[in-house]
Short mmCIF file of C-alpha atoms and ligand atoms in Angstrom, two decimals:
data_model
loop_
_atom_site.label_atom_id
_atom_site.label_comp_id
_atom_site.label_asym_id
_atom_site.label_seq_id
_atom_site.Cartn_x
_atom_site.Cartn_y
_atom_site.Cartn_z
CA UNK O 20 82.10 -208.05 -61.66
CA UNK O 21 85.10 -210.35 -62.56
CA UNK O 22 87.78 -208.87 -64.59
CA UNK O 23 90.86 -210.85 -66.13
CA UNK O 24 93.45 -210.02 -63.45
CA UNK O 25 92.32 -209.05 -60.48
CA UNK O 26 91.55 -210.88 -57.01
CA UNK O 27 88.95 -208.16 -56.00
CA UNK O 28 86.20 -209.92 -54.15
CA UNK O 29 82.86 -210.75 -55.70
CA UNK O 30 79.78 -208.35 -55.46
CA UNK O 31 78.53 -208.42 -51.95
CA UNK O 32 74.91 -207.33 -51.07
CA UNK O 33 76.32 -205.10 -48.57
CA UNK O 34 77.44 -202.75 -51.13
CA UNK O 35 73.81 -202.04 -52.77
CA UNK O 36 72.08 -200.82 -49.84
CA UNK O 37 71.57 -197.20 -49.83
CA UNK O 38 70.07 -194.84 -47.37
CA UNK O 39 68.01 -191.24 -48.17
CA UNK O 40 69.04 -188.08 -47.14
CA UNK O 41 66.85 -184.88 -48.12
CA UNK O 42 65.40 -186.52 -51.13
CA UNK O 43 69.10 -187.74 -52.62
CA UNK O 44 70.27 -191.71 -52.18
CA UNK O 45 73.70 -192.92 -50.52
CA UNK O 46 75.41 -195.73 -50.09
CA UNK O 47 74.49 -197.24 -47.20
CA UNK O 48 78.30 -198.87 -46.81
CA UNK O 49 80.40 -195.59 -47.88
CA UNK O 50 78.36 -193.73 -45.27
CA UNK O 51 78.71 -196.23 -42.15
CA UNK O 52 82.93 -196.35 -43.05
CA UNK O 53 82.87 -192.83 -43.82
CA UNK O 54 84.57 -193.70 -47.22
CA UNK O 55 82.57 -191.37 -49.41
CA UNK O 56 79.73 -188.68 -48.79
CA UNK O 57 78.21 -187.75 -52.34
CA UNK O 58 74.98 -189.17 -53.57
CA UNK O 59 74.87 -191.94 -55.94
CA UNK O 60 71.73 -191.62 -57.60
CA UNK O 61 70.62 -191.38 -61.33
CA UNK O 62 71.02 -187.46 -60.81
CA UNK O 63 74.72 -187.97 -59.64
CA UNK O 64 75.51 -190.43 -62.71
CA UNK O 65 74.04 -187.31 -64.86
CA UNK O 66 76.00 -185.15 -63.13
CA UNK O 67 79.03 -186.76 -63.17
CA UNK O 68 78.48 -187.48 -67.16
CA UNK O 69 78.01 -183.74 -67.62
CA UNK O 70 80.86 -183.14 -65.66
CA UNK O 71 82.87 -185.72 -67.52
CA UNK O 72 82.15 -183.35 -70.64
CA UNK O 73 82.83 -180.04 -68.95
CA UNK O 74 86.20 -181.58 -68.30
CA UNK O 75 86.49 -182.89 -72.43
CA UNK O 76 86.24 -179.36 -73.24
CA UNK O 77 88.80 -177.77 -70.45
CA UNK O 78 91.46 -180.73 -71.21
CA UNK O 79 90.76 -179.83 -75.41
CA UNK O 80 89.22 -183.76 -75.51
CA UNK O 81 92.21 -185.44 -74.52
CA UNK O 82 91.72 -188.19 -72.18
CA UNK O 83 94.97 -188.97 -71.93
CA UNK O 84 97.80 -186.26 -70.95
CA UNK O 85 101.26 -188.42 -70.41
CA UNK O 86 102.79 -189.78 -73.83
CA UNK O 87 101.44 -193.46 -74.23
CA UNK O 88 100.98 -195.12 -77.74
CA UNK O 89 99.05 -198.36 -77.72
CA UNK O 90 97.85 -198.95 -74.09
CA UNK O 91 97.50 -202.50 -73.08
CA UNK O 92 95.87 -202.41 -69.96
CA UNK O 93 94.67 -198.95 -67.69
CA UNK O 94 93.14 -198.81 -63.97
CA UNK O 95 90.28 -195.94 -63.54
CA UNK O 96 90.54 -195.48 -59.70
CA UNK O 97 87.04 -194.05 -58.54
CA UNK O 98 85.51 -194.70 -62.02
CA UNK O 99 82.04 -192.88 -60.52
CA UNK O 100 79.35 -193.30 -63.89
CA UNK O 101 82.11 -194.64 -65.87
CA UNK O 102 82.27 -191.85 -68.40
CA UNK O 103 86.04 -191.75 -68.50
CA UNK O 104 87.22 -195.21 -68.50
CA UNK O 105 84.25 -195.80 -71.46
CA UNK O 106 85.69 -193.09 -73.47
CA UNK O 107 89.37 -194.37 -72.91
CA UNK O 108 88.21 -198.24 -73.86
CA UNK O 109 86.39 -197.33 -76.92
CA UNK O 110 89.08 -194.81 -78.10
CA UNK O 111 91.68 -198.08 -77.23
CA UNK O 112 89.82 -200.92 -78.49
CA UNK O 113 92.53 -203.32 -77.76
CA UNK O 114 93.52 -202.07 -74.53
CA UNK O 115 91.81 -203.96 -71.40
CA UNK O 116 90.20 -200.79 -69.38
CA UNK O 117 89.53 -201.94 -65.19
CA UNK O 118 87.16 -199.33 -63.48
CA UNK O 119 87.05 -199.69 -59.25
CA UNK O 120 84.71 -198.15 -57.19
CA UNK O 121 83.09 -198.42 -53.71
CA UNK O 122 79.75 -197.99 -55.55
CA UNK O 123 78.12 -200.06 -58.15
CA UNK O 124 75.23 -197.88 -58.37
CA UNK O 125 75.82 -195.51 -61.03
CA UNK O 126 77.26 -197.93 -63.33
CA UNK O 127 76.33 -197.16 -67.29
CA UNK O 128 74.30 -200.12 -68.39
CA UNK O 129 76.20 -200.94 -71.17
CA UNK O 130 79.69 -200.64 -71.76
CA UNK O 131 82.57 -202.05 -74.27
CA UNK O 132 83.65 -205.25 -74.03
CA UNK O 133 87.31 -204.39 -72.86
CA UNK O 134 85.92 -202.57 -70.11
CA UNK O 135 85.64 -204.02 -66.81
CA UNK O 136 84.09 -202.16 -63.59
CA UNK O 137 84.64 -203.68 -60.30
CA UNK O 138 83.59 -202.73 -56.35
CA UNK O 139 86.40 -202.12 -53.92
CA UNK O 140 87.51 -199.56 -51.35
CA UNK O 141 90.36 -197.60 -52.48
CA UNK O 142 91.35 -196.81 -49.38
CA UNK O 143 92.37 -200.22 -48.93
CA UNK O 144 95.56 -202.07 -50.17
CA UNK O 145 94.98 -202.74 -54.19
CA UNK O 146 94.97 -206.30 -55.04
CA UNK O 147 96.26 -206.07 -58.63
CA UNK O 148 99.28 -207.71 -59.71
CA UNK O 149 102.49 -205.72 -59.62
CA UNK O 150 103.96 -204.20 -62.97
CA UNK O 151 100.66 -204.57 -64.38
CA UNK O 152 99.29 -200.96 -66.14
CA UNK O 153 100.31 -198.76 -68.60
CA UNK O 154 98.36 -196.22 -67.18
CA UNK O 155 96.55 -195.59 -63.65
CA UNK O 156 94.12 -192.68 -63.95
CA UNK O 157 92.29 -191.00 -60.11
CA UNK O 158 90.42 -187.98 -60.76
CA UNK O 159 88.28 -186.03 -58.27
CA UNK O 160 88.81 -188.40 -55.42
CA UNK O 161 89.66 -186.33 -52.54
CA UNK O 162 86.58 -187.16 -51.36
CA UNK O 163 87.21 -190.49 -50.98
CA UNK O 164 90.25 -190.76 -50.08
CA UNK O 165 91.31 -191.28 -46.45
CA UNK O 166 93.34 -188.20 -46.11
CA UNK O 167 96.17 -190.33 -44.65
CA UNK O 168 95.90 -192.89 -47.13
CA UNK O 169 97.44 -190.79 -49.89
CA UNK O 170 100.60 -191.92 -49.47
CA UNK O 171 100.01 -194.96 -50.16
CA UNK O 172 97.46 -194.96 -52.64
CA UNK O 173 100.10 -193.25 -54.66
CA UNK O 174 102.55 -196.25 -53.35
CA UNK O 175 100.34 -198.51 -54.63
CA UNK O 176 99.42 -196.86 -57.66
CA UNK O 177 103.28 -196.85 -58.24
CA UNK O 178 103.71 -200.93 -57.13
CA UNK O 179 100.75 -201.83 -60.13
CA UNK O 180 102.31 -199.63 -62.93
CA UNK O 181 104.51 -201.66 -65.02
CA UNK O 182 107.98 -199.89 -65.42
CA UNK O 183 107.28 -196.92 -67.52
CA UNK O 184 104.39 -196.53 -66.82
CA UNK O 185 102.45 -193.41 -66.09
CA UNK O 186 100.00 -192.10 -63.75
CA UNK O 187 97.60 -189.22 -64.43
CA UNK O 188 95.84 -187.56 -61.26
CA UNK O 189 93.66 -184.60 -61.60
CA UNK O 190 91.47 -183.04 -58.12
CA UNK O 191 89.86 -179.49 -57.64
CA UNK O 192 90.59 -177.54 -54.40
CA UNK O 193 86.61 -176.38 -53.40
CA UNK O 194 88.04 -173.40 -52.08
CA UNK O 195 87.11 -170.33 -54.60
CA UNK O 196 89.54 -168.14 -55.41
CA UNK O 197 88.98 -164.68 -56.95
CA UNK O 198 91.25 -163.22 -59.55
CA UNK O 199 90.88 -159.81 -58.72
CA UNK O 200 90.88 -160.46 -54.67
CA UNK O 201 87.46 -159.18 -54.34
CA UNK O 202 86.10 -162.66 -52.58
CA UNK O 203 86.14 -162.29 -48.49
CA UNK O 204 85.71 -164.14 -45.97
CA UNK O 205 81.81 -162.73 -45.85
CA UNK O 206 81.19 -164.14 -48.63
CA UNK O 207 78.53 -167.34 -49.18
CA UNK O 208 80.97 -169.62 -51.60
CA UNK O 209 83.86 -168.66 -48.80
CA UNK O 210 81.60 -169.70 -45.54
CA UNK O 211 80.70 -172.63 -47.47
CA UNK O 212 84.17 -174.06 -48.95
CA UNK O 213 85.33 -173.14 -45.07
CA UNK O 214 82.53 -175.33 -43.62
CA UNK O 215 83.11 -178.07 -46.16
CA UNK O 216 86.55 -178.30 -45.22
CA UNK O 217 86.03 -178.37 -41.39
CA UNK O 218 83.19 -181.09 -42.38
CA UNK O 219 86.16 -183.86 -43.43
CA UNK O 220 88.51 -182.44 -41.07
CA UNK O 221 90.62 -185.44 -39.74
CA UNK O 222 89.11 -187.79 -42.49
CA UNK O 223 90.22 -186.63 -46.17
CA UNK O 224 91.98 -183.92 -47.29
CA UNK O 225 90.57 -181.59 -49.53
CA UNK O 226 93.79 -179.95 -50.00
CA UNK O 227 95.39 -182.93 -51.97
CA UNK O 228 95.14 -181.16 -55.13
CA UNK O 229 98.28 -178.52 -54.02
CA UNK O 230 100.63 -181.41 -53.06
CA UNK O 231 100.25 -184.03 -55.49
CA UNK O 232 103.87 -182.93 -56.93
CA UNK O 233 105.25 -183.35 -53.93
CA UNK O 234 103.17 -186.92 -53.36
CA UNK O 235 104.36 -188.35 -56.52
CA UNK O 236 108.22 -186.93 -55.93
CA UNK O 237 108.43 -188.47 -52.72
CA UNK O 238 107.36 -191.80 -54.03
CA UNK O 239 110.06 -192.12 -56.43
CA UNK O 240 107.93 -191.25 -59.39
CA UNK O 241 109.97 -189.72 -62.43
CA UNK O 242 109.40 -187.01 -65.33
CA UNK O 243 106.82 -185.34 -62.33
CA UNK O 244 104.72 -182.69 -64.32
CA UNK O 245 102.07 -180.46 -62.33
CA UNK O 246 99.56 -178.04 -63.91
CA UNK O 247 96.59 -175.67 -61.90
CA UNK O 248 94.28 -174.78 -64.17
CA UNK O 249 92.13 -172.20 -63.04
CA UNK O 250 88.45 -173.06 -63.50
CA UNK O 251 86.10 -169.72 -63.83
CA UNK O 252 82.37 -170.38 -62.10
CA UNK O 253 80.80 -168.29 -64.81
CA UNK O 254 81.80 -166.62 -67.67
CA UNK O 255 83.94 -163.22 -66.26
CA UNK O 256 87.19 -163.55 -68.26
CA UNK O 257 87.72 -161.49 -70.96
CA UNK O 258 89.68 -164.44 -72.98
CA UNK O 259 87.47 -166.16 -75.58
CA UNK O 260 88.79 -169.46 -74.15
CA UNK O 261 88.34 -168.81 -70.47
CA UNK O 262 85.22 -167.42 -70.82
CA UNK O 263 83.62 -170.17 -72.84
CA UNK O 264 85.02 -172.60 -70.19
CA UNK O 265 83.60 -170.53 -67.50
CA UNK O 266 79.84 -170.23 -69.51
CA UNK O 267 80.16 -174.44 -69.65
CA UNK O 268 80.91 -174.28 -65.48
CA UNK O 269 78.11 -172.44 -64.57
CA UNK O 270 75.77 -175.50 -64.48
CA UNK O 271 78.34 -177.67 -63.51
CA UNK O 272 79.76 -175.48 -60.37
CA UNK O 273 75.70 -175.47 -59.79
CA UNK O 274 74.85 -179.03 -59.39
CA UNK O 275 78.49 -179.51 -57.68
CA UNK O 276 77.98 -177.12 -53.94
CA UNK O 277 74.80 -179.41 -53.61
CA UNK O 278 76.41 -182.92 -54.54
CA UNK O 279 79.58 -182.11 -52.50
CA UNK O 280 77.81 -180.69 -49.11
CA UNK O 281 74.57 -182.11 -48.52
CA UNK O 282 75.60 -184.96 -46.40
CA UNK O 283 78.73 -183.47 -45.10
CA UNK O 284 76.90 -180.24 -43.72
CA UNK O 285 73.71 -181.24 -42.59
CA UNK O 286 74.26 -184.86 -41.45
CA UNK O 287 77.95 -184.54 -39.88
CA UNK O 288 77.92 -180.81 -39.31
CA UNK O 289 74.32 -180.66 -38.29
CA UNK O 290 73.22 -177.72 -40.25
CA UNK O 291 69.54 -177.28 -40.33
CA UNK O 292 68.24 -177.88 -43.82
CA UNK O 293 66.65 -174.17 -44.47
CA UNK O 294 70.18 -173.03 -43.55
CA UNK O 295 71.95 -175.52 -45.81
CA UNK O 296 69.46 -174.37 -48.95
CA UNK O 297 69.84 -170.55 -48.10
CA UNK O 298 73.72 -171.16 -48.05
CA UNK O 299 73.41 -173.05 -51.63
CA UNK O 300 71.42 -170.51 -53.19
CA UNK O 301 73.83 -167.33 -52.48
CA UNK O 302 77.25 -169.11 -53.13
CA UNK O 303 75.50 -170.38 -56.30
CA UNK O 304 74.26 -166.46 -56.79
CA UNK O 305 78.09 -165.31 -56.25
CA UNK O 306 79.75 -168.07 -58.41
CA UNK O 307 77.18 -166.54 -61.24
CA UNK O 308 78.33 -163.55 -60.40
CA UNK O 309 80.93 -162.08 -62.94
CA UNK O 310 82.57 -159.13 -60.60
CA UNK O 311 83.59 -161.78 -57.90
CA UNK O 312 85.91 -163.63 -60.80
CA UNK O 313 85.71 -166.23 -58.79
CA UNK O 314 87.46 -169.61 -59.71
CA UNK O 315 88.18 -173.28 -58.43
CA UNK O 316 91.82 -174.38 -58.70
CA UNK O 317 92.12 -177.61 -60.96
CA UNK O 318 95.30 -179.26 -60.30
CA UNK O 319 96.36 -181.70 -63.00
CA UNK O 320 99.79 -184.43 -62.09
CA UNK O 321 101.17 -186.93 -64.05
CA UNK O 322 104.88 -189.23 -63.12
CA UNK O 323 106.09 -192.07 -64.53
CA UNK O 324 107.49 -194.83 -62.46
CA UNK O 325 111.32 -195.36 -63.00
CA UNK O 326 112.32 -197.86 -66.06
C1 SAM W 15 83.46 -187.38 -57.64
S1 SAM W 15 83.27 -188.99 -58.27
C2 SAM W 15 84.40 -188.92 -59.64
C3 SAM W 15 84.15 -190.01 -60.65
C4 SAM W 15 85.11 -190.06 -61.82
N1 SAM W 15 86.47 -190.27 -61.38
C5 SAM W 15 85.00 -188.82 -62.64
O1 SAM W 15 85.90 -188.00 -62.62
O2 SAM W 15 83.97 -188.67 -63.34
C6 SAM W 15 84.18 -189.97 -57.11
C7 SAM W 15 83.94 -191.45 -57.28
O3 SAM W 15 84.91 -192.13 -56.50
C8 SAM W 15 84.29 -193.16 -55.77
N2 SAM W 15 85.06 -193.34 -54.52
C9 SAM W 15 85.26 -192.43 -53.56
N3 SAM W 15 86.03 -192.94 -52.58
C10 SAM W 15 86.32 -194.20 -52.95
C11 SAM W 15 87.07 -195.25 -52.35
N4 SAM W 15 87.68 -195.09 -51.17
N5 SAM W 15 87.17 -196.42 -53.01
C12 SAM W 15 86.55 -196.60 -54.20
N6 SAM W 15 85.83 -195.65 -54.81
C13 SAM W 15 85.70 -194.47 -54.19
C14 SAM W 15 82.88 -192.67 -55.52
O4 SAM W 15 81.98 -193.74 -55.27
C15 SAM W 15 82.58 -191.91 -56.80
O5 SAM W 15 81.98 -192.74 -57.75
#
């Protein structure tokens, strides 16, 4: 767990204990410093590799959006089973790739030699040299993310870019929208974004996605360049493209309402478990459902700290 430039502590034990919760694993840690409430078992690591795909085919297989030509060394904040920052070091061979996350767990077993994944909180002050990337990459970490730590995780994100440098931040809003207005407030994937939210209330904010312009304006960042993409749960569009990305969602949106609420509702909101399922299964029904056109924002950012 040593890398080449960074003081980030050694493994500690107290990282690897988890804890089981309806039949899924967490870590034990995460869940006692309410850092991070999503499984981290073999079926997350799948998921989050399938997901990792779903997202090669919405972004056209581009890993990386800003312009950067020969990368020498990139940070994957919240590197989850390592799909991304494995891609990005074996498509830069001679770039030196650093992966941190709070969990060790879903780790790939092997990985390229100019990839290095470490354990650390995110939520606390990064110990990586100043000026040091070319590149700082965060994707779906609202989750994780103390929800008034995001000022300064984009302050320190800023402080370890090298001049130039870029970041690239890309989060989903979990509430579904639906193109043709025809999602209420009756509805199953509405009742359950709306419990969700009111789950992290006070600790993260699940909003982040809409105001990552205005977090990476207000810390100084240059050439600021947002994006929502909207992401269909199934395949309603009548454009070739959208469609086929909403056919590839429909598993993905699946396996994601579980992953994302099963802790959150039924350990901090104490939902009883037939409730929680019952919920599942119709705002999985509706996302599948192609009258709804029901979508999840995607909100892509990128800035480039000042020369
Ligand atoms: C939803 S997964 C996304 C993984 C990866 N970024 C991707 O897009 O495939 C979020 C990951 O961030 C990690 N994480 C969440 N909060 C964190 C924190 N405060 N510090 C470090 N890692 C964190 C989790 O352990 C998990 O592996």
């Amino acid at each position: 767990m040593t890398s080449p430039d960074s003081e980030t502590e050694e493994l500690d034990a107290k990282y690897l204990h988890t804890i089981p919760v309806y039949g899924r694993e967490y870590q034990k840690y995460s869940i006692d410093k309410k850092i991070y409430f999503q499984p981290v078992d073999d079926n997350e690591a799948e998921r989050l590799e399938r997901e990792h795909c779903f997202f090669n085919g919405v972004f056209d297989n581009r890993l990386i959006f800003p312009p950067i030509h020969n990368p020498r060394r990139i940070l994957d904040c919240g590197h989850g089973a390592g799909s991304w920052s494995a891609d990005v070091a074996e498509q830069y061979p001679d770039c030196e790739v650093i992966g941190v996350d709070i969990s060790p767990h879903m780790n790939p077993d092997d990985v390229p030699v100019n990839l290095w994944l470490q354990v650390d909180d995110l939520n606390r002050s990064f110990t990586f040299p100043p000026n040091h990337f070319d590149l700082v990459h965060s994707r779906m970490l609202a989750t994780g993310i103390d929800g008034s730590r995001w000022p300064s995780y984009i302050e320190d994100i800023k402080r370890v870019l090298r001049p130039g440098g870029w970041v690239q931040l890309v989060e989903m809003y979990f509430n579904a929208q639906s193109d043709n207005g025809s999602l209420t407030e009756e509805h199953a994937l509405r009742q359950w974004s709306t419990k969700f939210m009111r789950s992290m209330q006070g600790l993260k904010d699940l909003r982040v996605g809409t105001h990552l312009r205005n977090l990476l304006t207000a810390a100084g960042m240059e050439e600021v360049d947002t994006r929502m993409i909207p992401l269909p749960l199934c395949e309603w569009s009548t454009d070739p493209r959208i469609r086929e990305i909403g056919a590839a969602n429909r598993e993905s949106v699946r396996e994601l309402l579980p992953s994302l609420s099963l802790y959150p509702l039924t350990q901090r909101l104490h939902m009883p478990d037939d409730v929680f399922q019952r919920l599942i299964a119709q705002a999985q029904e509706e996302a599948n459902s192609p009258k709804l056109k029901a979508y999840f924002p995607l909100y892509v950012c990128i800035g480039r700290k000042p020369l």
